Every structure is written in structure tokens, then in C-alpha cells.
Short mmCIF file of C-alpha atoms and ligand atoms in Angstrom, two decimals:
data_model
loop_
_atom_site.label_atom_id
_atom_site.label_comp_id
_atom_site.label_asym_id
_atom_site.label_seq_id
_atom_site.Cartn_x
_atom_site.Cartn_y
_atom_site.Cartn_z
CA UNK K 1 36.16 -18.79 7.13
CA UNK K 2 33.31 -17.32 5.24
CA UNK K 3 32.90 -20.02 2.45
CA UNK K 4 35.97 -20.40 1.01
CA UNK K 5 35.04 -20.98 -2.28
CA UNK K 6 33.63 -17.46 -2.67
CA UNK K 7 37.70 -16.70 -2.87
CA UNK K 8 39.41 -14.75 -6.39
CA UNK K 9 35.44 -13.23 -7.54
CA UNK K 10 35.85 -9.76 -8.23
CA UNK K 11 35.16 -6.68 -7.76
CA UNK K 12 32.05 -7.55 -6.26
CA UNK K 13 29.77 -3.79 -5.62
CA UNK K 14 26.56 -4.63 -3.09
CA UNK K 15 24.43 -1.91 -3.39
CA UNK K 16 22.08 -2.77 -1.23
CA UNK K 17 22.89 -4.48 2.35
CA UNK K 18 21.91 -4.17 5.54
CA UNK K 19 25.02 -4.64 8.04
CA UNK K 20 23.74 -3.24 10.92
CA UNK K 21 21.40 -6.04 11.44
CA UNK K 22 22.07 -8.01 14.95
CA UNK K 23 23.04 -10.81 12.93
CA UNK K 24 26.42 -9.54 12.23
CA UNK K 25 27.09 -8.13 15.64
CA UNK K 26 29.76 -11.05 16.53
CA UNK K 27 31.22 -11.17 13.23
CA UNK K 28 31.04 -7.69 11.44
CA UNK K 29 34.59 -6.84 11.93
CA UNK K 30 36.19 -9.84 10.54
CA UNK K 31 33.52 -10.24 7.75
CA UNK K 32 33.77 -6.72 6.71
CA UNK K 33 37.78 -7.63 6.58
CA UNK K 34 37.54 -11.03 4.84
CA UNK K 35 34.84 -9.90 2.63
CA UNK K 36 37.46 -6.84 1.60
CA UNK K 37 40.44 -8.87 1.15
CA UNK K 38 38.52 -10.95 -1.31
CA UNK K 39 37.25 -8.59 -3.74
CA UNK K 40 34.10 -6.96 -2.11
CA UNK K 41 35.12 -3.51 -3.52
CA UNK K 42 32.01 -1.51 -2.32
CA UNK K 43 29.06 -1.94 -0.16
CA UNK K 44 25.57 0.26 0.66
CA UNK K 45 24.61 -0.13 3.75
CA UNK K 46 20.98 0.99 4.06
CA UNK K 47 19.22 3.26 6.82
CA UNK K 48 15.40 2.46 7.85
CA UNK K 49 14.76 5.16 10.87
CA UNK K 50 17.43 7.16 12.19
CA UNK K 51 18.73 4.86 14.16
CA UNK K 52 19.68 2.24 11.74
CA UNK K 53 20.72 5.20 9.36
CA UNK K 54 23.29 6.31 11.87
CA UNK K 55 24.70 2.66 12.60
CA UNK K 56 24.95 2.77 8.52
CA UNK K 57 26.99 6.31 8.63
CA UNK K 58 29.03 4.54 11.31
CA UNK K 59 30.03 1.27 9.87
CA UNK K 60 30.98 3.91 6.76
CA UNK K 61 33.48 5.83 8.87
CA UNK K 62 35.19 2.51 9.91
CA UNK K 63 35.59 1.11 7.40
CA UNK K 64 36.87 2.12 3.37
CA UNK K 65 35.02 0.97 1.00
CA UNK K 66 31.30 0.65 2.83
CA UNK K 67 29.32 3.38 2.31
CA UNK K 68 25.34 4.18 3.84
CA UNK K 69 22.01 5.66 2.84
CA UNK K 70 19.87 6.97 5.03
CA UNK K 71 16.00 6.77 4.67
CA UNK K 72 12.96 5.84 6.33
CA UNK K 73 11.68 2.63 5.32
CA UNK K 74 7.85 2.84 4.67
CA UNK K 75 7.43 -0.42 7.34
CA UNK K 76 9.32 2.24 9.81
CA UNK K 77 7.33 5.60 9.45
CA UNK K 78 5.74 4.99 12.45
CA UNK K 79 9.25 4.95 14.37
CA UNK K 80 9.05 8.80 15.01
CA UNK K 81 12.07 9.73 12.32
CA UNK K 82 11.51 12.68 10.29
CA UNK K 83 12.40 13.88 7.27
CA UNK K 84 14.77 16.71 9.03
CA UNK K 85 16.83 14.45 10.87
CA UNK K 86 17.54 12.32 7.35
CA UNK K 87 18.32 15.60 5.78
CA UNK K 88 21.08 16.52 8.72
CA UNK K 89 22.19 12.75 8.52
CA UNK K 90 22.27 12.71 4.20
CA UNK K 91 24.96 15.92 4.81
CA UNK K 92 27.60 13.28 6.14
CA UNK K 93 30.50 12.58 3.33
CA UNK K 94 29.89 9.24 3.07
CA UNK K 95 26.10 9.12 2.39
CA UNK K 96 25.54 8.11 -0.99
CA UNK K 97 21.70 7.85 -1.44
CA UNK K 98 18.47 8.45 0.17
CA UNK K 99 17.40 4.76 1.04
CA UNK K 100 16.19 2.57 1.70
CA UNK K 101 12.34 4.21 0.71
CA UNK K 102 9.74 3.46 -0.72
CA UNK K 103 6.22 1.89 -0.46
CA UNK K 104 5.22 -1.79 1.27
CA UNK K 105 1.85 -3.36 0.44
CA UNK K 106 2.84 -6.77 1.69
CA UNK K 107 2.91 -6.03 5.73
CA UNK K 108 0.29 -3.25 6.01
CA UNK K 109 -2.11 -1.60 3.59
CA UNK K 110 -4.15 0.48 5.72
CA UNK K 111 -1.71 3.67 5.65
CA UNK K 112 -1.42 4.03 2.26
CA UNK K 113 -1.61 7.65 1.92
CA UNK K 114 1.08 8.24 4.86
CA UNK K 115 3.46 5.68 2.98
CA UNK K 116 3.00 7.61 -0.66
CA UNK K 117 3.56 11.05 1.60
CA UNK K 118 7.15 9.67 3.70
CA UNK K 119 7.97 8.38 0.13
CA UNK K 120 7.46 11.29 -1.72
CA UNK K 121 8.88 13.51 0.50
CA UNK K 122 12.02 11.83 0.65
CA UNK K 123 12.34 11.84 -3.11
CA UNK K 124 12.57 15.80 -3.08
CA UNK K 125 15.16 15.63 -0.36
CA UNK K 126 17.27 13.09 -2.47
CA UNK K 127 16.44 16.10 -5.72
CA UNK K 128 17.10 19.16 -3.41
CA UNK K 129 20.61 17.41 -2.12
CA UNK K 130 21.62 15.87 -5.89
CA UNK K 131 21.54 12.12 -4.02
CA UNK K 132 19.86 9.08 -6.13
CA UNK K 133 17.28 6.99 -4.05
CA UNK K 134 16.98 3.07 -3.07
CA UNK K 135 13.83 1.65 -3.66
CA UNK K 136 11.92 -0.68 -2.04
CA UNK K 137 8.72 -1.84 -3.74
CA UNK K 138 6.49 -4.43 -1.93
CA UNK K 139 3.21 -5.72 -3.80
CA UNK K 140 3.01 -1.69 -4.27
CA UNK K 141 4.08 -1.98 -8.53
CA UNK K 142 1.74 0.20 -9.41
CA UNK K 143 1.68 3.39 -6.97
CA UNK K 144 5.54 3.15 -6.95
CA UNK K 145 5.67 3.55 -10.70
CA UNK K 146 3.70 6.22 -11.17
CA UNK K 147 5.42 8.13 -8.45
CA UNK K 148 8.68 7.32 -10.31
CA UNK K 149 7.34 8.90 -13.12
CA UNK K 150 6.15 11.68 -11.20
CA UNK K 151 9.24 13.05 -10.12
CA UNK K 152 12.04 11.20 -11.89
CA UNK K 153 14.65 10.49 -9.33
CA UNK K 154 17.96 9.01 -9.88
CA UNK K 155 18.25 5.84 -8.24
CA UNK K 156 17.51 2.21 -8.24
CA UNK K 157 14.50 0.26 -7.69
CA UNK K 158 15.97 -2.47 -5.49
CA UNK K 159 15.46 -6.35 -5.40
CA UNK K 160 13.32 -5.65 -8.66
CA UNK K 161 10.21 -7.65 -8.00
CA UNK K 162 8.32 -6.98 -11.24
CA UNK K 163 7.32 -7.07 -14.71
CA UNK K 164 9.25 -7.07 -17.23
CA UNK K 165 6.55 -3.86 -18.66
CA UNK K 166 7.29 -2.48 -15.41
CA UNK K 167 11.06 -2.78 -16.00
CA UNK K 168 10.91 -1.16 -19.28
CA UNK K 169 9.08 2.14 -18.10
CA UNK K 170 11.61 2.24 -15.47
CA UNK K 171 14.36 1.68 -17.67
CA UNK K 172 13.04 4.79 -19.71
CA UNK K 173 13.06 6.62 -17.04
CA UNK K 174 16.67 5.99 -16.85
CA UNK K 175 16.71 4.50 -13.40
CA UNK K 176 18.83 1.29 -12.16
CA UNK K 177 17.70 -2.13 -11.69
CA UNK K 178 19.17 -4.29 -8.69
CA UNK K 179 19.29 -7.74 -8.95
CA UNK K 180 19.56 -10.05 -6.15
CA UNK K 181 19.89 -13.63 -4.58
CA UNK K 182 16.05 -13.94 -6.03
CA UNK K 183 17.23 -14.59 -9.31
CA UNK K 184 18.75 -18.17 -8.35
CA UNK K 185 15.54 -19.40 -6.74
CA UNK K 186 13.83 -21.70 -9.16
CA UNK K 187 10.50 -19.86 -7.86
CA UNK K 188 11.74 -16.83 -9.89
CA UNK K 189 9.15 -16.45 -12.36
CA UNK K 190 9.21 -12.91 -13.82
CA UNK K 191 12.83 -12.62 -13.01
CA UNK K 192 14.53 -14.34 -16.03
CA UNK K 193 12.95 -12.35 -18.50
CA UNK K 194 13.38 -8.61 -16.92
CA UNK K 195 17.48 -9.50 -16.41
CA UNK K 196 17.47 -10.05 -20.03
CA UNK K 197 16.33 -7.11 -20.68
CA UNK K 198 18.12 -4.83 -18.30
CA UNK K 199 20.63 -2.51 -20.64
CA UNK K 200 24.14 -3.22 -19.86
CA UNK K 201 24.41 0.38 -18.29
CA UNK K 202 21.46 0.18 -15.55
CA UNK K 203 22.24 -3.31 -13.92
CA UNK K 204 22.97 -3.56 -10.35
CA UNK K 205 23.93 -6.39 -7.81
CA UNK K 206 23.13 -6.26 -4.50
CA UNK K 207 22.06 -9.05 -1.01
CA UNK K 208 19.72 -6.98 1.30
CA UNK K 209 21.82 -8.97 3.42
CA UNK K 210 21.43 -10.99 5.76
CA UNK K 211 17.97 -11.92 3.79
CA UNK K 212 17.71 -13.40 0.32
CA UNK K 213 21.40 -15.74 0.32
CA UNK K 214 21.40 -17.09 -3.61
CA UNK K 215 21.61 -20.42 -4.21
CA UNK K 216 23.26 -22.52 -2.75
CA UNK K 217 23.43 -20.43 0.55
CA UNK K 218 19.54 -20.13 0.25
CA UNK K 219 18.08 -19.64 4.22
CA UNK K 220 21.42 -18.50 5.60
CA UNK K 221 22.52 -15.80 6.87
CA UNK K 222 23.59 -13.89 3.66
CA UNK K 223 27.08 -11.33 2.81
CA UNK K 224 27.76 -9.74 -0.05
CA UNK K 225 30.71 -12.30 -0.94
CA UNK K 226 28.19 -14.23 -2.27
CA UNK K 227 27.08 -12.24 -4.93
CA UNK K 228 29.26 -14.14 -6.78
CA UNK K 229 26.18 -16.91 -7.16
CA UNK K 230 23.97 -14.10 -7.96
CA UNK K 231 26.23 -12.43 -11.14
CA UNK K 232 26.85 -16.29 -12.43
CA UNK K 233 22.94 -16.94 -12.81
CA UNK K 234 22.80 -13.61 -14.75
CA UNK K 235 25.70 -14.22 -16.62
CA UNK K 236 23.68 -17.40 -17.45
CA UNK K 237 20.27 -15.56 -18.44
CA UNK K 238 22.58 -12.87 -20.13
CA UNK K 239 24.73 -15.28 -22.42
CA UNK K 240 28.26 -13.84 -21.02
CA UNK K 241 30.64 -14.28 -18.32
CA UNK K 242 29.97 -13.73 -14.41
CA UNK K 243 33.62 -11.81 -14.48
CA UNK K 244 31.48 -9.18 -17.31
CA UNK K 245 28.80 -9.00 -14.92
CA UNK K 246 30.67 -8.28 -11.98
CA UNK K 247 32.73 -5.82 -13.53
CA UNK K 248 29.90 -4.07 -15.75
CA UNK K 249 27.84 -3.75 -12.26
CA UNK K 250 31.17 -2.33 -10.03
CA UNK K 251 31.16 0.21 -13.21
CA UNK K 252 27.80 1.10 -12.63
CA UNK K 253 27.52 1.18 -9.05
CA UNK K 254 30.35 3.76 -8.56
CA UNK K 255 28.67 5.63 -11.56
CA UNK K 256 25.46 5.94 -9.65
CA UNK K 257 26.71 6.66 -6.28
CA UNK K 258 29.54 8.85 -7.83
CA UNK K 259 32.13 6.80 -5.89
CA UNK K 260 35.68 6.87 -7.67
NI1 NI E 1 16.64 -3.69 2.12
#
């Protein structure tokens, strides 16, 4: 029932979803099912306070082949999470990454200096407990790169949103790039040119679903099935096959989250 013609594309590895949204609340179950019967071999589900990082854990223990991260988003470090209860919750078997963290610019930029500190800490919980980190960068290019090369986590800078000079320091520092449903828009500007670039062994796919559907689900509600749309517009950019991209970026995914 979930757009049929997503059908026979496989293995399809979101690394970056967000399932415990409200959104899904009537329909989780039977997506999650649909989406596993047709070739959605892995999913993240991210955490942004303890709350949602717990419904992430949970979906995890119900289901196979979704896994969470748990993290403090830097639009949520007011929502009275600390860093100890992430670092009970990251203990949980199927936590895969610290996530999703980072630093937002866009929605408020008058607590800088508490978002660089929630970030940074988190980054030496991910290094003390061996976990890679999700990143979310918002209009914040610059102070998220130089923390990256600060403490040189393993991990993925998510929904890449930047240059492609930015992309190249990042892909010395050996970290992952995730692509999403952006890279269809015809508003993508920088986009194009960074996916070329991306080495075969540090490309991602992901939805931060239910945000960001790819053409030609662009403005609904978004599930990882159609990253489909998303690998055949890099495919495009790339000059190869969306079956190479989706199984290049499965390959990679369970590298980086160390899932077998
Ligand atoms: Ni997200």
C-alpha cells in the first residue's frame, strides 16, 4: 500500500530516520513490515532527548533490522536530558551511534556556546564507548568543521548541506557523507558537485524521515522505501547504476555501524 512502485529496490540501508515521529503512530507496524518485505534491510532511527532516544531503543527491540542512536539534538538541549542518561541509554545492544548531535544555526543562534559544549561532550562519549556519531549541521559549516577536526570522531555528517571544500576536509578526515531526498530537488545547488566527489567507501543514504521525501514524493510524508528515488539521482550524478549505489551504501552502512 505504500507506493507500489517502490517494490524489487534493494537492499535499501537508511541511516538516518526518525520513526518515532507522531506521523507514523497509525501506520508504524505495517510500514516497518512492508518496508522489510521489500528490501529495506536496515534503518537508524535517531534519538533527540531521552525521550525520543528511548522510543528509538524501543522500535529497535521490536523489530530486526531497525536499529537507534541516541543523542541530544542541539534544538533539544534545553529539554533537561543529560549527557549521563545518553551514556546509560548508548549501553543498550542495539544502539549503534551517538545521534542525532550536532550544532543548529538556522532556529536559534543566541546559545552558541551551550550548543558547541552538548556537542562536544557527546563526541567524547561516542570516543570513550567506541560508537561513531550522526551529525546534524544547520547554517553552523564552519564551527561544526572545526570541531570535527578537533576530535576526529567516526561518524557521518548527515543530510550533507555543504561545500564541496567542506566535503573534502571531511572526507580526509575519514568521516561519512549522507545523502538524502535533497539531492532530487532541482533547488539543490551545491549538492551535485559534493556527490561526485564522495569516495565510493564514505557514501551514505538516508530520509530523516518523515521530512525531506525525494522527488516525486516531495511534501509527503517520507519512509525509507523511497530511497530508491534518492540512490537513482546519484546513480545519475555518479555515472553508474542505482542497484551499485544501493548496494555500495548497504556495504557501508553496516561497515560504519558494525552491523553484520
Ligand atoms: Ni534528523
Amino acid at each position: 500500500m505504500y507506493s507500489d512502485d517502490l517494490i524489487n529496490s534493494y537492499p535499501i540501508f537508511d541511516t538516518h530516520a526518525h520513526y518515532d515521529d507522531e506521523r507514523f503512530d497509525s501506520i508504524r507496524d505495517e510500514l516497518f513490515h512492508e518496508m522489510h518485505q521489500n528490501g529495506v534491510c536496515g534503518i537508524v532511527s535517531c534519538g533527540c532527548d531521552e525521550a525520543s532516544s528511548k522510543r528509538a531503543l524501543k522500535m529497535a527491540e521490536q523489530n530486526d533490522f531497525v536499529y537507534a542512536a541516541v543523542g541530544i539534538h542541539p534544538s533539544n538541549i534545553d529539554s533537561g536530558t543529560t549527557i549521563e542518561q545518553i551514556r546509560s541509554l548508548a549501553t543498550h545492544p542495539k544502539c549503534v551511534a551517538i545521534g542525532e548531535i550536532g550544532l543548529d544555526y538556522y532556529w536559534v543562534d543566541d546559545n552558541k556556546p551551550q550548543q558547541i559544549e552538548i556537542f562536544e561532550r557527546q563526541i567524547l562519549l561516542a570516543k570513550e564507548l567506541d560508537l561513531p556519531i550522526l551529525v546534524h549541521d544547520r547554517d553552523a559549516h564552519g564551527d561544526t568543521l572545526e570541531i570535527l577536526k578537533k576530535y576526529k570522531p567516526k561518524g557521518v555528517v548527515h543530510c550533507y548541506s555543504g561545500s564541496v571544500e567542506m566535503a573534502e576536509e571531511i572526507i580526509k578526515l575519514g568521516m561519512y557523507i549522507g545523502v538524502g531526498g535533497v539531492v532530487t530537488f532541482n533547488n539543490a545547488k551545491k549538492l551535485p558537485d559534493v556527490v561526485k566527489i564522495i569516495p565510493d567507501e564514505l557514501l551514505l543514504v538516508e530520509t530523516d524521515c518523515p521530512y525531506l521525501a525525494p522527488v516525486p514524493y516531495r511534501g509527503k510524508l517520507c519512509h525509507s522505501g523511497m530511497i530508491k528515488y534518492t540512490a537513482q539521482k546519484i546513480a545519475e550524478i555518479r555515472g553508474t547504476t542505482t542497484q551499485q549505489i544501493l548496494n555500495l551504501t548497504a556495504k557501508n552502512a553496516k561497515n560504519l555501524f558494525l552491523i553484520k
